[in-house]
Coordinates of C-alpha atoms in Angstrom, one line a residue:
Chain A
M1328 CA 114.1 103.9 121.7
G1329 CA 115.9 105.8 119.1
S1330 CA 118.0 107.9 121.4
K1331 CA 121.5 106.6 121.9
T1332 CA 121.2 106.3 125.7
A1333 CA 118.5 104.8 127.8
T1334 CA 116.1 107.0 129.7
E1335 CA 115.5 106.3 133.4
A1336 CA 112.0 105.0 132.6
Q1337 CA 113.3 102.6 129.9
K1338 CA 115.8 101.2 132.4
Y1339 CA 113.0 100.6 134.9
V1340 CA 110.9 98.8 132.3
W1341 CA 113.7 96.6 131.2
E1342 CA 114.6 95.8 134.8
G1343 CA 111.0 95.1 135.7
A1344 CA 110.3 91.5 136.7
I1345 CA 107.4 89.4 138.0
P1346 CA 108.0 86.9 140.8
L1347 CA 106.5 83.6 139.7
Q1348 CA 105.6 80.6 141.7
I1349 CA 105.3 77.8 139.2
H1350 CA 103.5 74.5 140.1
L1351 CA 103.8 71.3 138.1
H1352 CA 100.4 70.1 137.1
E1353 CA 99.3 67.3 139.4
S1354 CA 98.7 64.9 136.5
E1355 CA 102.4 65.0 135.7
V1356 CA 103.7 64.3 139.2
T1357 CA 104.9 60.7 139.3
T1358 CA 106.8 60.8 142.6
L1359 CA 106.1 61.4 146.2
P1360 CA 106.4 63.8 147.8
S1361 CA 105.3 66.1 145.0
P1362 CA 107.9 68.6 144.1
S1363 CA 107.9 72.1 145.6
P1364 CA 106.9 74.9 143.2
A1365 CA 109.7 76.7 141.3
L1366 CA 110.3 80.3 142.4
I1367 CA 111.5 82.3 139.4
L1368 CA 111.9 86.0 138.6
A1369 CA 110.5 86.5 135.2
P1370 CA 111.5 89.6 133.2
R1371 CA 108.5 91.7 132.2
I1372 CA 109.7 92.1 128.6
G1373 CA 110.5 88.4 128.3
Y1374 CA 108.3 85.4 127.4
L1375 CA 107.3 82.4 129.5
P1376 CA 108.8 79.7 127.2
L1377 CA 112.3 81.3 127.7
L1378 CA 112.1 80.3 131.4
V1379 CA 111.8 76.6 130.8
P1380 CA 115.5 75.9 131.1
Q1381 CA 115.3 77.5 134.6
I1382 CA 112.1 75.7 135.5
K1383 CA 112.8 72.2 134.2
P1384 CA 115.4 71.2 136.8
F1385 CA 112.8 71.6 139.6
F1386 CA 110.6 69.0 138.0
S1387 CA 112.7 66.8 135.7
S1388 CA 113.0 63.9 138.2
T1389 CA 109.2 63.6 138.6
L1390 CA 108.0 64.0 135.0
P1391 CA 106.3 61.0 133.3
P1392 CA 108.1 59.5 130.3
G1393 CA 107.8 61.3 127.0
S1394 CA 109.1 64.4 125.2
D1395 CA 108.5 67.9 126.5
T1396 CA 105.8 70.1 125.1
V1397 CA 105.7 72.9 127.6
W1398 CA 102.8 75.2 128.2
F1399 CA 101.6 77.4 131.0
E1400 CA 98.2 78.1 132.5
Y1401 CA 96.8 80.5 135.0
Q1402 CA 93.7 79.4 136.9
G1403 CA 92.8 77.0 134.1
L1404 CA 93.4 79.4 131.3
P1405 CA 96.1 78.3 128.9
L1406 CA 98.5 81.2 128.4
K1407 CA 99.4 82.5 124.9
W1408 CA 103.2 82.1 124.9
Y1409 CA 103.9 84.9 122.4
I1410 CA 102.5 87.6 124.7
P1411 CA 105.2 89.2 126.9
T1412 CA 105.1 88.0 130.5
G1413 CA 104.5 91.5 131.9
V1414 CA 101.5 92.0 129.6
L1415 CA 100.0 88.6 130.6
Y1416 CA 100.4 89.6 134.3
D1417 CA 98.9 93.1 133.8
L1418 CA 96.0 91.7 131.9
L1419 CA 95.1 88.7 134.0
C1420 CA 95.8 89.9 137.6
A1421 CA 93.4 92.7 138.4
E1422 CA 94.8 92.7 141.9
P1423 CA 98.5 92.1 141.4
E1424 CA 99.3 88.7 142.8
R1425 CA 102.8 88.3 144.3
P1426 CA 104.2 85.8 143.7
W1427 CA 102.1 85.0 140.6
N1428 CA 101.0 81.4 140.8
L1429 CA 101.1 79.6 137.5
T1430 CA 100.9 76.0 136.5
V1431 CA 103.3 74.4 134.1
H1432 CA 102.6 71.4 131.9
F1433 CA 105.3 69.3 130.2
R1434 CA 102.8 67.0 128.4
G1435 CA 99.6 67.2 126.5
Y1436 CA 99.9 70.4 124.5
P1437 CA 96.5 71.8 123.7
G1438 CA 97.0 72.2 120.0
N1439 CA 93.5 73.4 119.4
I1440 CA 93.9 76.3 121.8
L1441 CA 97.6 77.3 121.6
T1442 CA 99.8 77.6 118.5
P1443 CA 102.8 75.4 118.7
C1444 CA 105.9 76.5 120.5
E1445 CA 109.2 74.8 120.0
G1446 CA 111.2 76.7 122.6
E1447 CA 113.4 79.7 122.0
D1448 CA 113.3 79.5 118.2
S1449 CA 109.6 79.9 118.1
V1450 CA 109.7 82.9 120.5
K1451 CA 112.5 84.5 118.5
W1452 CA 110.5 84.1 115.3
S1453 CA 107.4 85.6 116.9
F1454 CA 109.5 88.5 118.2
I1455 CA 111.0 89.3 114.8
N1456 CA 107.7 88.9 113.2
S1457 CA 106.1 91.4 115.5
L1458 CA 109.0 93.8 114.9
K1459 CA 108.4 93.4 111.2
E1460 CA 104.8 94.2 111.7
A1461 CA 105.7 97.3 113.7
A1462 CA 108.1 98.4 111.0
Y1463 CA 105.4 98.0 108.4
I1464 CA 103.0 100.1 110.4
V1465 CA 105.5 102.8 111.0
N1466 CA 107.3 102.9 107.6
G1467 CA 104.9 101.2 105.2
N1468 CA 107.4 98.4 104.6
C1469 CA 109.5 96.1 106.7
K1470 CA 112.7 96.4 104.6
N1471 CA 114.7 97.6 107.5
V1472 CA 114.0 94.5 109.6
M1473 CA 114.3 92.1 106.6
N1474 CA 117.6 93.6 105.7
M1475 CA 119.1 93.2 109.1
S1476 CA 122.4 91.3 109.0
Q1477 CA 122.3 87.9 110.7
S1478 CA 124.7 89.1 113.4
D1479 CA 122.6 92.2 114.1
Q1480 CA 119.5 90.1 114.3
S1481 CA 121.2 87.7 116.7
E1482 CA 122.5 90.5 118.8
L1483 CA 119.1 92.1 119.0
W1484 CA 117.5 88.9 120.1
R1485 CA 120.2 88.2 122.6
S1486 CA 119.8 91.7 124.1
V1487 CA 116.1 90.9 124.7
L1488 CA 117.0 87.4 126.1
N1489 CA 119.5 88.9 128.5
G1490 CA 117.6 92.1 129.3
N1491 CA 120.5 94.1 128.0
L1492 CA 119.1 97.5 127.3
E1493 CA 122.3 99.1 126.1
A1494 CA 123.0 96.4 123.6
Y1495 CA 119.4 96.6 122.5
I1496 CA 119.6 100.3 121.8
R1497 CA 122.8 99.9 120.0
V1498 CA 121.3 97.5 117.5
S1499 CA 117.7 98.8 117.3
S1500 CA 118.8 102.4 116.6
K1501 CA 120.2 101.1 113.3
L1502 CA 116.6 100.1 112.3
K1503 CA 115.5 103.6 112.2
L1504 CA 112.0 102.8 113.4
G1505 CA 111.3 106.5 113.9
L1506 CA 110.2 109.0 111.5
G1507 CA 112.7 111.7 112.3
G1508 CA 112.1 115.2 113.6
D1509 CA 110.5 116.3 116.9
D1510 CA 106.9 115.3 116.3
F1511 CA 105.1 112.0 116.4
S1512 CA 102.9 110.1 114.1
I1513 CA 100.3 107.6 115.3
K1514 CA 98.9 105.0 113.2
L1515 CA 95.8 103.9 115.1
N1516 CA 94.3 101.0 113.2
T1517 CA 90.7 101.4 114.2
S1518 CA 90.8 105.0 113.0
S1519 CA 92.8 104.4 109.9
L1520 CA 89.7 104.5 107.8
K1521 CA 88.6 107.9 108.9
Y1522 CA 92.1 109.1 109.1
R1523 CA 93.0 108.2 105.5
Q1524 CA 89.8 109.4 104.0
S1525 CA 90.1 112.7 105.6
A1526 CA 93.8 113.0 105.5
A1527 CA 93.6 116.5 104.2
D1528 CA 91.4 117.6 107.0
A1529 CA 93.5 115.9 109.6
E1530 CA 96.5 117.8 108.4
A1531 CA 94.6 121.0 108.7
S1532 CA 93.3 120.3 112.2
A1533 CA 96.7 119.2 113.3
T1534 CA 98.3 122.4 112.3
I1535 CA 95.7 124.3 114.3
K1536 CA 96.2 122.1 117.3
A1537 CA 100.0 122.4 117.0
G1538 CA 100.3 123.8 120.5
K1539 CA 98.3 121.1 122.2
C1540 CA 99.8 117.8 123.2
F1541 CA 98.4 114.4 122.2
T1542 CA 97.9 112.6 125.5
L1543 CA 97.6 109.0 126.5
G1544 CA 93.9 109.7 127.2
D1545 CA 93.5 110.9 123.7
A1546 CA 95.0 107.8 122.3
V1547 CA 92.8 105.5 124.4
K1548 CA 89.7 107.4 123.4
A1549 CA 90.7 107.2 119.7
L1550 CA 91.2 103.5 120.0
L1551 CA 88.1 102.6 122.1
P1552 CA 85.6 105.4 121.2
E1553 CA 82.7 103.2 122.2
L1554 CA 83.9 103.3 125.8
F1555 CA 83.9 107.1 126.0
P1556 CA 80.5 108.1 124.6
D1557 CA 79.8 111.1 126.7
K1558 CA 83.1 112.7 126.0
S1559 CA 83.0 114.6 122.7
L1560 CA 85.4 113.0 120.4
P1561 CA 87.0 115.8 118.5
N1562 CA 85.8 115.7 115.0
D1563 CA 85.6 111.9 114.3
S1564 CA 89.2 111.2 115.2
M1565 CA 90.4 113.8 112.8
S1566 CA 92.3 115.2 115.7
L1567 CA 95.0 112.6 115.2
P1568 CA 97.9 114.9 114.9
Q1569 CA 100.0 114.1 111.9
V1570 CA 103.2 115.2 113.5
E1571 CA 106.5 113.3 113.4
D1572 CA 108.5 112.0 116.3
G1573 CA 112.0 110.7 117.0
E1574 CA 110.4 107.4 117.7
G1575 CA 107.7 105.6 115.9
S1576 CA 105.9 102.6 117.2
A1577 CA 102.9 100.6 116.6
L1578 CA 100.1 100.7 119.1
E1579 CA 98.4 97.5 120.2
E1580 CA 95.6 97.7 122.6
A1581 CA 95.7 94.7 124.8
S1582 CA 92.0 94.8 125.6
D1583 CA 90.9 94.3 122.0
T1584 CA 92.1 92.1 119.2
G1585 CA 95.6 93.0 120.3
S1586 CA 97.5 91.1 122.9
A1587 CA 94.5 90.0 124.9
R1588 CA 94.2 86.7 123.1
S1589 CA 93.0 85.0 126.2
P1590 CA 89.3 85.4 126.7
E1591 CA 89.8 86.4 130.3
D1592 CA 87.8 89.0 132.2
T1593 CA 89.0 92.1 130.4
G1594 CA 89.2 90.7 126.9
E1595 CA 85.8 89.2 127.2
L1596 CA 84.3 92.2 128.7
V1597 CA 85.5 94.5 126.1
R1598 CA 84.4 92.2 123.3
E1599 CA 81.0 92.1 124.8
C1600 CA 81.1 95.9 125.0
Q1601 CA 81.8 96.1 121.3
D1602 CA 79.1 93.7 120.3
S1603 CA 76.4 95.8 122.0
C1604 CA 75.3 99.0 120.4
S1605 CA 74.1 100.8 123.4
L1606 CA 77.4 100.8 125.1
S1607 CA 77.2 104.1 126.8
E1608 CA 74.9 103.0 129.5
T1609 CA 76.6 99.8 130.2
A1610 CA 80.4 100.1 130.2
D1611 CA 83.1 102.3 131.4
V1612 CA 86.9 102.1 131.8
K1613 CA 88.0 101.2 135.3
L1614 CA 91.7 100.9 134.8
I1615 CA 94.4 101.4 132.3
R1616 CA 97.7 99.6 132.9
I1617 CA 101.0 99.8 131.0
Q1618 CA 104.1 98.0 132.2
G1619 CA 102.5 97.5 135.5
I1620 CA 101.7 101.1 136.2
E1621 CA 98.6 103.2 135.8
P1622 CA 99.8 106.2 134.0
K1623 CA 97.9 109.5 134.3
L1624 CA 95.9 110.0 131.1
E1625 CA 97.3 113.5 130.8
I1626 CA 100.8 112.2 130.1
P1627 CA 101.9 113.1 126.5
F1628 CA 101.5 110.0 124.4
A1629 CA 104.9 110.4 122.8
W1630 CA 106.5 109.9 126.2
V1631 CA 104.4 106.8 126.9
V1632 CA 105.4 105.3 123.6
N1633 CA 109.1 106.1 123.8
N1634 CA 109.5 104.9 127.4
L1635 CA 107.0 102.1 127.9
M1636 CA 106.9 100.2 124.7
N1637 CA 108.2 96.6 124.5
P1638 CA 111.3 95.6 122.5
E1639 CA 109.3 94.6 119.5
H1640 CA 108.2 98.2 119.2
F1641 CA 104.6 97.6 120.3
L1642 CA 103.0 99.4 123.2
H1643 CA 100.7 97.1 125.1
I1644 CA 97.9 98.7 126.9
S1645 CA 95.8 96.7 129.3
V1646 CA 92.3 98.1 129.8
Y1647 CA 89.9 97.0 132.5
V1648 CA 86.3 97.7 131.6
R1649 CA 83.3 97.4 134.0
V1650 CA 80.2 96.2 132.3
Q1651 CA 76.8 96.3 133.9
E1652 CA 74.9 93.1 133.4
P1653 CA 71.5 93.8 132.0
I1654 CA 68.8 92.6 134.4
T1655 CA 66.8 89.8 132.8
V1656 CA 63.6 88.7 134.3
Chain B
M809 CA 98.1 105.1 100.0
T810 CA 95.1 104.7 97.9
T811 CA 93.5 107.6 96.2
L812 CA 89.8 107.1 95.9
S813 CA 87.8 108.9 93.4
N814 CA 84.0 108.9 93.6
Q815 CA 83.9 105.8 91.5
G816 CA 86.0 103.8 94.0
K817 CA 89.1 103.5 91.7
I818 CA 92.7 102.9 92.6
D819 CA 95.3 105.1 90.9
I820 CA 98.0 102.6 90.7
S821 CA 100.7 105.1 89.6
C822 CA 101.1 106.0 93.3
W823 CA 99.7 102.9 95.0
D824 CA 101.4 100.8 97.6
G825 CA 99.4 97.7 97.1
T826 CA 97.3 98.0 100.2
I827 CA 93.6 98.8 100.9
S828 CA 91.7 100.4 103.8
Q829 CA 89.2 98.6 105.9
H830 CA 86.4 100.3 104.0
E831 CA 87.8 99.3 100.7
F832 CA 88.1 95.7 102.0
H833 CA 84.5 95.8 102.7
T834 CA 83.6 96.9 99.2
A835 CA 86.0 94.4 97.6
A836 CA 84.8 91.6 99.8
S837 CA 81.2 92.2 99.1
A838 CA 82.0 92.2 95.4
F839 CA 84.0 89.0 95.8
A840 CA 81.3 87.1 97.7
E841 CA 78.6 88.2 95.3
R842 CA 80.5 87.1 92.3
W843 CA 81.8 83.9 93.8
N844 CA 78.3 82.8 94.6
K845 CA 77.1 83.8 91.2
F846 CA 79.8 82.2 89.1
N847 CA 80.8 79.2 91.3
A848 CA 77.4 77.6 91.5
A849 CA 79.0 74.2 91.4
L850 CA 81.1 75.0 94.4
P851 CA 79.6 75.9 97.7
Q852 CA 78.8 79.4 98.5
C853 CA 80.7 82.1 100.3
S854 CA 79.5 83.8 103.3
W855 CA 80.1 87.3 104.4
V856 CA 80.5 87.5 108.2
A857 CA 80.8 91.0 109.4
R858 CA 82.1 91.7 112.9
P859 CA 81.2 95.0 114.5
K860 CA 84.8 96.1 114.2
S861 CA 86.4 94.2 111.4
P862 CA 84.7 92.1 108.8
Y863 CA 85.8 88.9 107.2
L864 CA 84.7 86.4 104.6
S865 CA 84.1 82.8 105.4
S866 CA 84.0 79.7 103.3
T867 CA 83.3 76.4 105.0
S868 CA 84.3 73.0 103.8
K869 CA 81.6 70.4 103.2
E870 CA 81.6 66.9 101.7
S871 CA 80.2 66.9 98.3
C872 CA 78.5 63.5 98.7
G873 CA 77.7 63.7 102.4
G874 CA 75.9 67.0 102.8
G875 CA 75.8 68.7 106.2
D876 CA 78.5 67.4 108.5
D877 CA 79.2 68.4 112.0
K878 CA 81.8 70.9 111.1
E879 CA 79.4 72.8 109.0
G880 CA 77.1 73.1 111.9
E881 CA 79.9 74.3 114.1
E882 CA 80.8 76.9 111.6
E883 CA 77.3 78.2 111.4
L884 CA 77.0 78.4 115.1
S885 CA 80.1 80.3 115.6
C886 CA 79.4 82.7 112.8
S887 CA 75.8 83.4 113.9
R888 CA 77.1 84.7 117.1
F889 CA 78.5 87.7 115.2
Q890 CA 75.0 89.0 114.6
E891 CA 75.4 90.4 111.2
D892 CA 73.4 90.4 108.1
D893 CA 74.4 88.7 104.8
F894 CA 75.3 85.4 106.3
I895 CA 75.1 82.8 103.6
D896 CA 76.6 79.5 104.5
G897 CA 79.4 78.4 102.2
A898 CA 81.8 75.6 101.6
T899 CA 84.7 74.5 99.5
M900 CA 85.8 70.9 99.1
L901 CA 89.2 69.7 98.2
Q902 CA 90.0 66.1 97.5
N903 CA 93.5 64.6 97.9
H904 CA 94.9 61.9 95.8
D905 CA 93.9 59.1 98.1
D906 CA 90.3 59.9 97.8
A907 CA 90.0 60.5 101.5
S908 CA 88.2 63.7 101.9
H909 CA 90.0 66.6 103.5
H910 CA 87.9 69.5 104.6
Y911 CA 89.1 73.0 104.4
D912 CA 87.6 76.1 106.0
F913 CA 88.8 79.4 104.6
H914 CA 88.5 82.8 106.1
V915 CA 89.6 86.0 104.5
V916 CA 90.3 88.5 107.2
Y917 CA 91.3 92.1 106.9
N918 CA 94.7 92.8 108.5
A919 CA 94.9 96.4 109.8
S920 CA 98.6 96.4 110.3
Y921 CA 99.5 95.3 106.7
R922 CA 96.3 96.8 105.3
V923 CA 95.7 93.7 103.1
P924 CA 93.4 90.7 103.2
V925 CA 94.9 87.6 104.8
L926 CA 93.9 84.0 104.1
Y927 CA 93.3 81.9 107.2
F928 CA 92.5 78.2 106.8
R929 CA 92.2 75.0 108.8
A930 CA 92.2 71.5 107.5
Y931 CA 90.7 68.4 108.9
C932 CA 89.7 64.9 108.0
S933 CA 86.2 63.5 107.8
D934 CA 86.5 62.3 111.4
G935 CA 87.2 65.8 112.6
R936 CA 90.9 65.3 113.2
T937 CA 92.9 68.4 112.4
L938 CA 95.5 68.0 109.7
V939 CA 99.1 68.9 110.5
L940 CA 101.0 71.1 108.1
D941 CA 102.8 68.1 106.6
D942 CA 99.5 66.5 105.6
V943 CA 98.2 69.9 104.2
E944 CA 101.3 70.3 102.1
K945 CA 100.9 66.8 100.7
S946 CA 97.4 67.5 99.6
I947 CA 98.1 70.8 98.0
P948 CA 98.4 70.6 94.3
A949 CA 102.0 69.9 93.2
I950 CA 102.3 73.2 91.4
S951 CA 101.5 75.3 94.4
A952 CA 103.8 73.3 96.6
K953 CA 106.6 74.5 94.3
L954 CA 105.1 77.9 94.6
L955 CA 105.4 77.7 98.3
M956 CA 109.0 76.7 98.3
L957 CA 110.1 79.1 95.7
S958 CA 108.1 82.1 96.6
K959 CA 109.1 84.2 99.5
W960 CA 105.7 85.6 99.4
T961 CA 103.6 82.6 100.1
F962 CA 104.7 80.8 103.2
I963 CA 102.3 79.1 105.6
T964 CA 102.4 79.7 109.3
Q965 CA 100.2 78.8 112.2
E966 CA 98.7 81.8 114.1
D967 CA 95.8 82.6 116.3
H968 CA 92.7 83.5 114.3
P969 CA 92.2 87.1 115.1
Y970 CA 88.5 86.6 116.0
L971 CA 88.1 83.0 116.8
N972 CA 91.1 83.0 119.0
C973 CA 92.4 79.6 118.2
P974 CA 95.2 78.3 115.9
W975 CA 94.6 78.4 112.2
Y976 CA 97.0 78.2 109.3
T977 CA 97.6 81.4 107.4
L978 CA 99.5 82.7 104.4
H979 CA 101.7 85.4 105.8
P980 CA 100.6 88.8 104.8
C981 CA 103.9 90.7 104.6
G982 CA 104.4 90.2 100.8
T983 CA 100.9 90.7 99.7
S984 CA 101.1 94.4 99.0
E985 CA 104.1 93.8 96.7
W986 CA 102.4 91.2 94.5
M987 CA 99.1 93.0 94.5
K988 CA 100.9 96.0 93.1
M989 CA 102.5 93.9 90.5
L990 CA 99.2 92.2 89.6
F991 CA 97.4 95.4 89.1
S992 CA 100.2 96.9 87.1
Y993 CA 99.1 94.4 84.4
E994 CA 95.6 95.7 84.5
P995 CA 94.5 97.0 81.1
A996 CA 92.2 99.5 82.8
V997 CA 95.2 101.4 84.1
D998 CA 94.8 104.0 81.5
H999 CA 91.1 104.5 82.0
G1000 CA 90.9 106.2 85.3
G1001 CA 92.3 103.4 87.4
V1002 CA 91.3 100.0 88.6
A1003 CA 88.1 99.4 90.5
V1004 CA 88.6 98.6 94.2
A1005 CA 85.9 96.0 93.8
K1006 CA 88.4 94.0 91.8
Y1007 CA 91.0 93.8 94.6
L1008 CA 89.8 90.7 96.4
V1009 CA 89.1 88.8 93.3
S1010 CA 92.6 89.5 92.0
W1011 CA 94.0 88.7 95.4
F1012 CA 92.3 85.4 95.5
S1013 CA 93.4 84.5 92.0
V1014 CA 96.9 84.2 93.5
A1015 CA 96.2 83.1 97.1
G1016 CA 93.7 80.5 96.0
Q1017 CA 96.2 79.0 93.7
V1018 CA 98.0 77.5 96.7
F1019 CA 95.0 75.3 97.1
G1020 CA 94.3 74.7 93.5
L1021 CA 91.3 77.0 93.7
K1022 CA 90.8 78.9 90.5
I1023 CA 88.7 81.9 89.8
P1024 CA 86.4 81.5 86.9
F1025 CA 87.2 84.1 84.2
E1026 CA 83.7 85.5 84.5
M1027 CA 84.4 86.7 88.1
L1028 CA 87.2 88.9 87.0
S1029 CA 85.6 90.2 83.8
S1030 CA 82.3 90.9 85.4
I1031 CA 83.7 93.7 87.6
G1032 CA 83.3 96.7 85.4
N1033 CA 85.6 99.7 85.5

């Protein structure tokens, strides 16, 4: 989001919210009748722990004694708190559930499954850390984030907390997380090996392909080549155009070791896919979801990145894969 | 960027301190091989390669007790990854109270920072996980100072990238800086560059210090240029 004013799409993304119906876990209900669930509108680009101040009043009178260690779960699955709410929703609800029914716990934090979260500070640290990582991927160092003034850092975080896109753009544009110019550069981790070894060739092929646009489909195929076996991958991913853009951002595919930390359907399926060698016969991509929408794969990837990325400069792509179970006798 | 000649050397005059995934594989294999060769007294290192991203694993084991439950667990979870070269390994650290603490170490390649990252978990003989306070108490005094003073070696708790549960880790953001510095002292600089295979050994000579784990001199000198 390097431009000084927000695009329409960016505004939609920042205004996007998920209606949540939050139930207190039955083991923590000490009064009768049990409390009604809390109905909360959760910003897509926000994080679940940030909602606790809104949620707590619904349940505070019924909680057992003790100090709060809040965590959320969906159908028994503890939710990784550092993943943006919208991404969790896109990933875990194949059929969008409205409202999204979650269970909240105030006790018994599962420390062997979830990293500790001490409220807003933890979330802020995680956010800044992700921003640093994005900066490192884009610029080769995270100096710009590390050198942010305290007030800029606070303002940036507050803009995310409050969903204030204008304020966010004001501060984040100082970070210069773009590479300048009109073109874009994509650092796709899984292809970094081939890309770097054949950097010279990549440059050459990019020049030749100058007229052709790098699409969302191209990006997904480059990230998950094992899911597109029958499509001819252009020259071992050397087609990654080395062109520069007004906006750089890191790509994180939710289906892989990216934001799909929870071993839910999609994550598990894709992991299984990767473990098997003969993938082509058994798996195909059913659905690609970004910020709750299913963008056409022909859309220029630069547009997707600039308009649909999250405030920490990561683009989260949720991929649904259908795997055919082998028939065992 | 790393410039690789055919001999797998790093030209450090224009090097940013990072390595590619392929280079990690080379360096990790060299590390595991030499660790196992020169640290016969310490338990061995195992190389666990995932289909997409490989990592090294070293499991903790009691020196007097032999196979405990945790070792079995480690083996089970590693064997799922279906790769060759799995040799079980362990490293034991003892704290001042003589109560054994067990440490599992994993060295995982981080594709964002393009460096190896040390993940570890610590637990008592009864399987109870150690909290960070306990860990810091059992770390040799020198490295505790290292932790406080150095902006490069701070411990955080994050999800293990493959095991998907919380492990402690030494944050990777400073690694490329101190690797660059480390290699700038390499005498081989003038002779066509430093071997990639040396990367992980050198890296561990710093990262391992946090836990008082030292690299035998032979490990470093055995990697020819």
